[in-house]
Amino acid sequence: GGGGGNGNTPQMFYSRRIGLNAGQVIPIDAGARLTGKVGTTGIGILNIEAGDEKVSATPATNFTVVRVKQDILRRSSIGALFTGRSVAQTGTGSNQLYGADGVFAFYQNLVVNTYWARTASDGRTSEDTSYRAQLDYAGDRYGLQVEQLGIGRNFNPEMGFVRRNDIQKSFALARFSPRTTRFASVRKFFVQGSFQHLENGAGRKELESVDAEAAIEYQNSDRLALSYNRTYEYIPVPFRIAPTATVPVGGYDYNSVKLTFNIGQQRPFNGIASVEYGSLYGGTKTAVGFSRGRMRLATKLSVEPTITLNHVELPQGTFNTNLIGSRATFTPTALMFVSALVQYNSTARSLAANVRFRWEYIPGSELFVVYNEQRDTRGLGFPDLTNRAFIVKVNRLIRF
C-alpha cells in the first residue's frame, strides 16, 4: 500500500517477485492459490515452487504467502501476513516476513491505518522492523492527514520491495476545498499544503519538502491548478543524472512552480497537460508534459498518448530527457481486450513495446497472452534487441 508524501511505504508482497529475477523469466514448476471468505474472515494462501534458471543464477525456490483478515466493528478490520522464500535472494539461507495491520474507520470520513512488520534474513539480526501509523480525515470541505513511518536499515521483504530503508518519515497535510454557487462554471475551490521530513536512523536529515497547491475544479470536470514545491535533499553518494552529468555529494535546496490543466474525462480527448520551471541541484529545470491522455477513435478503440520533455541545465552539464509513448486499446467485448504500448526513453536510448491480450472466458477465470520487446537505439542500423518475452497465463476460478 501507499502512504502520504512521496510513497516510501514498503510493499510487503508483490506477486511479480515470483517468476522473474534479474530480467529473466523463472520457470514455475507447480503452485496453488486459495482465496475466499468464511463469515467475516478473509483467507488467502499461496504456495509456488519455482525452478532454477542458469542465466540469472537463480536456484529452485519455494514461495509461500498466508494472509488472514478479520472484519470488526462496522467498517474496520485487522489482519496478519506471512511470506517466506526457501532460498533468499543472496542465495544463502531463507527469508521470511511476519506482519500485522489494522484499518479502523470512524464516523464517515475518519480512517486510521496501521501496520507493523518484521523480516528474518541471515546476517540481518537488528533494525529489521517497519511500522506505520496514519490518520486520514477526508471530508468534502476539509481534509487532514498525518503519518509516521519507520523502516529499519535491515528490513528486507524479499517477496515485496522497499524503495528506501533506514528512514524515519513524518508527514502532514491540510486541505480546504469549499464548494461554491457564486460562479456557475465552478464546482469547487481547492487549497492544500503539505510538509514532509525524512531522516535516517542516525538522525541526519535526508529530505524535507513543502508543497502548496491552489486549484479550481469546474462543473465540466476540468481542473486548473498552480503548485509550488520547495525541497531540501541530501545526496550521500555521487549519482549520474544523465550520461553527461553527475551530481556530487552534498545537500541541495531547490524549488519549482508548476501549472497543470486536467482535461475532463467526459471529453473525446482528455488528459493532463503541465508546464514546470524551477531550480534543481544547483541548476535549472524546464519541463513540459502531457500524461494520462485518452482519445476515443471509435466506440471500442482508444489511444492514450504520453509525452514528457525535460531541459536541464546544471553546473556539470546541460541535457534533455524525453519520454514519448502511446497505448492503443481495442475492446471487442466487455470481457476481452487487446492493448499495445510503444514507448521511447531518450535517457536510456531504449524503445520498448508491450502487447497484451486478456479474455475472461468464464466469470473470474482469465487467459492472458503477453509479448514484450525492448531495443537499444544507439546502434547505426535497426535498434538492437536487448530483451524479448512471450508469456501465456491461464487461471481458473473454482468456487465452493
GROMACS .gro file of N, CA and C in nm, residues 28-109:
model
  246
   28ILE      N    1   0.799  -2.184  -1.356
   28ILE     CA    2   0.715  -2.226  -1.243
   28ILE      C    3   0.686  -2.375  -1.260
   29ASP      N    4   0.731  -2.455  -1.163
   29ASP     CA    5   0.710  -2.599  -1.171
   29ASP      C    6   0.569  -2.638  -1.126
   30ALA      N    7   0.523  -2.580  -1.018
   30ALA     CA    8   0.389  -2.612  -0.966
   30ALA      C    9   0.348  -2.504  -0.867
   31GLY      N   10   0.219  -2.494  -0.845
   31GLY     CA   11   0.171  -2.395  -0.749
   31GLY      C   12   0.022  -2.404  -0.730
   32ALA      N   13  -0.026  -2.343  -0.622
   32ALA     CA   14  -0.169  -2.340  -0.594
   32ALA      C   15  -0.201  -2.214  -0.515
   33ARG      N   16  -0.323  -2.165  -0.534
   33ARG     CA   17  -0.369  -2.047  -0.462
   33ARG      C   18  -0.510  -2.071  -0.411
   34LEU      N   19  -0.534  -2.033  -0.287
   34LEU     CA   20  -0.666  -2.047  -0.226
   34LEU      C   21  -0.705  -1.913  -0.168
   35THR      N   22  -0.818  -1.857  -0.212
   35THR     CA   23  -0.869  -1.732  -0.158
   35THR      C   24  -1.017  -1.747  -0.131
   36GLY      N   25  -1.065  -1.675  -0.033
   36GLY     CA   26  -1.208  -1.681  -0.003
   36GLY      C   27  -1.238  -1.618   0.131
   37LYS      N   28  -1.363  -1.631   0.172
   37LYS     CA   29  -1.408  -1.569   0.295
   37LYS      C   30  -1.501  -1.664   0.368
   38VAL      N   31  -1.476  -1.680   0.496
   38VAL     CA   32  -1.560  -1.763   0.582
   38VAL      C   33  -1.620  -1.670   0.687
   39GLY      N   34  -1.748  -1.639   0.670
   39GLY     CA   35  -1.811  -1.543   0.759
   39GLY      C   36  -1.748  -1.406   0.742
   40THR      N   37  -1.690  -1.353   0.848
   40THR     CA   38  -1.625  -1.222   0.845
   40THR      C   39  -1.473  -1.234   0.837
   41THR      N   40  -1.423  -1.353   0.806
   41THR     CA   41  -1.279  -1.377   0.800
   41THR      C   42  -1.237  -1.406   0.657
   42GLY      N   43  -1.145  -1.325   0.604
   42GLY     CA   44  -1.090  -1.348   0.472
   42GLY      C   45  -0.960  -1.424   0.481
   43ILE      N   46  -0.939  -1.519   0.388
   43ILE     CA   47  -0.821  -1.605   0.390
   43ILE      C   48  -0.760  -1.607   0.250
   44GLY      N   49  -0.628  -1.597   0.244
   44GLY     CA   50  -0.556  -1.612   0.118
   44GLY      C   51  -0.430  -1.692   0.141
   45ILE      N   52  -0.411  -1.798   0.064
   45ILE     CA   53  -0.294  -1.884   0.078
   45ILE      C   54  -0.236  -1.909  -0.061
   46LEU      N   55  -0.104  -1.892  -0.073
   46LEU     CA   56  -0.036  -1.913  -0.200
   46LEU      C   57   0.090  -1.994  -0.175
   47ASN      N   58   0.111  -2.097  -0.257
   47ASN     CA   59   0.234  -2.175  -0.249
   47ASN      C   60   0.278  -2.211  -0.391
   48ILE      N   61   0.400  -2.167  -0.426
   48ILE     CA   62   0.451  -2.187  -0.561
   48ILE      C   63   0.593  -2.239  -0.554
   49GLU      N   64   0.622  -2.339  -0.636
   49GLU     CA   65   0.756  -2.394  -0.649
   49GLU      C   66   0.813  -2.349  -0.783
   50ALA      N   67   0.918  -2.266  -0.776
   50ALA     CA   68   0.983  -2.216  -0.897
   50ALA      C   69   1.111  -2.293  -0.922
   51GLY      N   70   1.138  -2.322  -1.050
   51GLY     CA   71   1.257  -2.397  -1.086
   51GLY      C   72   1.381  -2.308  -1.089
   52ASP      N   73   1.494  -2.366  -1.128
   52ASP     CA   74   1.617  -2.288  -1.137
   52ASP      C   75   1.630  -2.228  -1.277
   53GLU      N   76   1.717  -2.125  -1.288
   53GLU     CA   77   1.740  -2.057  -1.415
   53GLU      C   78   1.889  -2.020  -1.420
   54LYS      N   79   1.959  -2.067  -1.523
   54LYS     CA   80   2.105  -2.058  -1.526
   54LYS      C   81   2.156  -1.919  -1.557
   55VAL      N   82   2.090  -1.844  -1.647
   55VAL     CA   83   2.142  -1.713  -1.688
   55VAL      C   84   2.150  -1.618  -1.570
   56SER      N   85   2.045  -1.614  -1.488
   56SER     CA   86   2.044  -1.526  -1.371
   56SER      C   87   2.096  -1.594  -1.245
   57ALA      N   88   2.141  -1.721  -1.257
   57ALA     CA   89   2.191  -1.798  -1.143
   57ALA      C   90   2.089  -1.806  -1.031
   58THR      N   91   1.963  -1.832  -1.067
   58THR     CA   92   1.855  -1.840  -0.970
   58THR      C   93   1.830  -1.986  -0.932
   59PRO      N   94   1.845  -2.023  -0.805
   59PRO     CA   95   1.819  -2.162  -0.765
   59PRO      C   96   1.670  -2.189  -0.751
   60ALA      N   97   1.631  -2.316  -0.752
   60ALA     CA   98   1.492  -2.354  -0.728
   60ALA      C   99   1.448  -2.302  -0.591
   61THR      N  100   1.329  -2.240  -0.586
   61THR     CA  101   1.285  -2.173  -0.465
   61THR      C  102   1.136  -2.196  -0.443
   62ASN      N  103   1.098  -2.216  -0.317
   62ASN     CA  104   0.957  -2.226  -0.280
   62ASN      C  105   0.911  -2.092  -0.222
   63PHE      N  106   0.795  -2.045  -0.270
   63PHE     CA  107   0.736  -1.920  -0.224
   63PHE      C  108   0.605  -1.951  -0.151
   64THR      N  109   0.589  -1.895  -0.031
   64THR     CA  110   0.468  -1.918   0.048
   64THR      C  111   0.415  -1.785   0.099
   65VAL      N  112   0.282  -1.766   0.088
   65VAL     CA  113   0.216  -1.647   0.140
   65VAL      C  114   0.090  -1.691   0.213
   66VAL      N  115   0.070  -1.639   0.334
   66VAL     CA  116  -0.052  -1.665   0.410
   66VAL      C  117  -0.105  -1.529   0.457
   67ARG      N  118  -0.228  -1.499   0.424
   67ARG     CA  119  -0.292  -1.373   0.463
   67ARG      C  120  -0.427  -1.402   0.528
   68VAL      N  121  -0.449  -1.345   0.647
   68VAL     CA  122  -0.576  -1.358   0.718
   68VAL      C  123  -0.624  -1.218   0.754
   69LYS      N  124  -0.750  -1.190   0.726
   69LYS     CA  125  -0.807  -1.058   0.753
   69LYS      C  126  -0.942  -1.077   0.820
   70GLN      N  127  -0.960  -1.011   0.935
   70GLN     CA  128  -1.083  -1.024   1.013
   70GLN      C  129  -1.157  -0.891   1.017
   71ASP      N  130  -1.282  -0.890   0.969
   71ASP     CA  131  -1.366  -0.770   0.978
   71ASP      C  132  -1.411  -0.751   1.122
   72ILE      N  133  -1.403  -0.627   1.169
   72ILE     CA  134  -1.450  -0.595   1.304
   72ILE      C  135  -1.531  -0.467   1.298
   73LEU      N  136  -1.612  -0.446   1.400
   73LEU     CA  137  -1.698  -0.328   1.408
   73LEU      C  138  -1.777  -0.314   1.278
   74ARG      N  139  -1.804  -0.194   1.231
   74ARG     CA  140  -1.887  -0.176   1.111
   74ARG      C  141  -1.803  -0.172   0.983
   75ARG      N  142  -1.691  -0.097   0.985
   75ARG     CA  143  -1.611  -0.083   0.863
   75ARG      C  144  -1.462  -0.093   0.891
   76SER      N  145  -1.424  -0.171   0.991
   76SER     CA  146  -1.285  -0.184   1.029
   76SER      C  147  -1.238  -0.327   1.013
   77SER      N  148  -1.107  -0.346   1.019
   77SER     CA  149  -1.051  -0.480   1.004
   77SER      C  150  -0.913  -0.486   1.066
   78ILE      N  151  -0.873  -0.607   1.104
   78ILE     CA  152  -0.737  -0.635   1.148
   78ILE      C  153  -0.688  -0.755   1.068
   79GLY      N  154  -0.556  -0.766   1.051
   79GLY     CA  155  -0.507  -0.875   0.969
   79GLY      C  156  -0.365  -0.915   1.006
   80ALA      N  157  -0.323  -1.027   0.949
   80ALA     CA  158  -0.188  -1.079   0.968
   80ALA      C  159  -0.137  -1.131   0.835
   81LEU      N  160  -0.005  -1.124   0.816
   81LEU     CA  161   0.056  -1.166   0.690
   81LEU      C  162   0.186  -1.240   0.719
   82PHE      N  163   0.207  -1.349   0.645
   82PHE     CA  164   0.336  -1.421   0.647
   82PHE      C  165   0.379  -1.445   0.503
   83THR      N  166   0.504  -1.415   0.473
   83THR     CA  167   0.563  -1.451   0.344
   83THR      C  168   0.695  -1.521   0.369
   84GLY      N  169   0.727  -1.616   0.283
   84GLY     CA  170   0.851  -1.690   0.302
   84GLY      C  171   0.911  -1.737   0.170
   85ARG      N  172   1.040  -1.723   0.157
   85ARG     CA  173   1.118  -1.779   0.047
   85ARG      C  174   1.211  -1.884   0.105
   86SER      N  175   1.213  -2.004   0.047
   86SER     CA  176   1.301  -2.109   0.097
   86SER      C  177   1.447  -2.076   0.072
   87VAL      N  178   1.474  -1.997  -0.034
   87VAL     CA  179   1.610  -1.953  -0.065
   87VAL      C  180   1.608  -1.802  -0.079
   88ALA      N  181   1.689  -1.732   0.000
   88ALA     CA  182   1.694  -1.587  -0.007
   88ALA      C  183   1.758  -1.543  -0.138
   89GLN      N  184   1.738  -1.417  -0.173
   89GLN     CA  185   1.793  -1.366  -0.298
   89GLN      C  186   1.945  -1.369  -0.300
   90THR      N  187   2.006  -1.363  -0.183
   90THR     CA  188   2.152  -1.373  -0.177
   90THR      C  189   2.202  -1.513  -0.206
   91GLY      N  190   2.110  -1.612  -0.209
   91GLY     CA  191   2.148  -1.750  -0.237
   91GLY      C  192   2.185  -1.830  -0.115
   92THR      N  193   2.185  -1.767   0.004
   92THR     CA  194   2.216  -1.838   0.128
   92THR      C  195   2.104  -1.814   0.227
   93GLY      N  196   2.064  -1.921   0.296
   93GLY     CA  197   1.959  -1.909   0.395
   93GLY      C  198   1.823  -1.887   0.332
   94SER      N  199   1.727  -1.846   0.414
   94SER     CA  200   1.590  -1.822   0.369
   94SER      C  201   1.550  -1.681   0.409
   95ASN      N  202   1.428  -1.643   0.374
   95ASN     CA  203   1.378  -1.510   0.406
   95ASN      C  204   1.231  -1.521   0.443
   96GLN      N  205   1.194  -1.458   0.555
   96GLN     CA  206   1.055  -1.457   0.599
   96GLN      C  207   1.014  -1.317   0.642
   97LEU      N  208   0.884  -1.292   0.634
   97LEU     CA  209   0.825  -1.168   0.685
   97LEU      C  210   0.704  -1.203   0.769
   98TYR      N  211   0.692  -1.137   0.885
   98TYR     CA  212   0.577  -1.151   0.972
   98TYR      C  213   0.520  -1.012   0.996
   99GLY      N  214   0.390  -0.997   0.977
   99GLY     CA  215   0.333  -0.864   0.992
   99GLY      C  216   0.189  -0.866   1.040
  100ALA      N  217   0.147  -0.755   1.098
  100ALA     CA  218   0.008  -0.735   1.140
  100ALA      C  219  -0.033  -0.595   1.100
  101ASP      N  220  -0.161  -0.578   1.067
  101ASP     CA  221  -0.210  -0.448   1.024
  101ASP      C  222  -0.352  -0.427   1.069
  102GLY      N  223  -0.394  -0.302   1.067
  102GLY     CA  224  -0.531  -0.269   1.104
  102GLY      C  225  -0.579  -0.145   1.033
  103VAL      N  226  -0.706  -0.146   0.994
  103VAL     CA  227  -0.772  -0.030   0.936
  103VAL      C  228  -0.896  -0.004   1.021
  104PHE      N  229  -0.902   0.116   1.080
  104PHE     CA  230  -1.010   0.149   1.173
  104PHE      C  231  -1.082   0.273   1.122
  105ALA      N  232  -1.208   0.254   1.082
  105ALA     CA  233  -1.289   0.361   1.026
  105ALA      C  234  -1.386   0.413   1.131
  106PHE      N  235  -1.386   0.545   1.150
  106PHE     CA  236  -1.474   0.608   1.248
  106PHE      C  237  -1.560   0.712   1.178
  107TYR      N  238  -1.685   0.721   1.219
  107TYR     CA  239  -1.778   0.815   1.159
  107TYR      C  240  -1.781   0.793   1.007
  108GLN      N  241  -1.784   0.901   0.928
  108GLN     CA  242  -1.797   0.884   0.784
  108GLN      C  243  -1.665   0.903   0.710
  109ASN      N  244  -1.575   0.988   0.759
  109ASN     CA  245  -1.457   1.024   0.682
  109ASN      C  246  -1.325   1.005   0.755
   0.00000   0.00000   0.00000
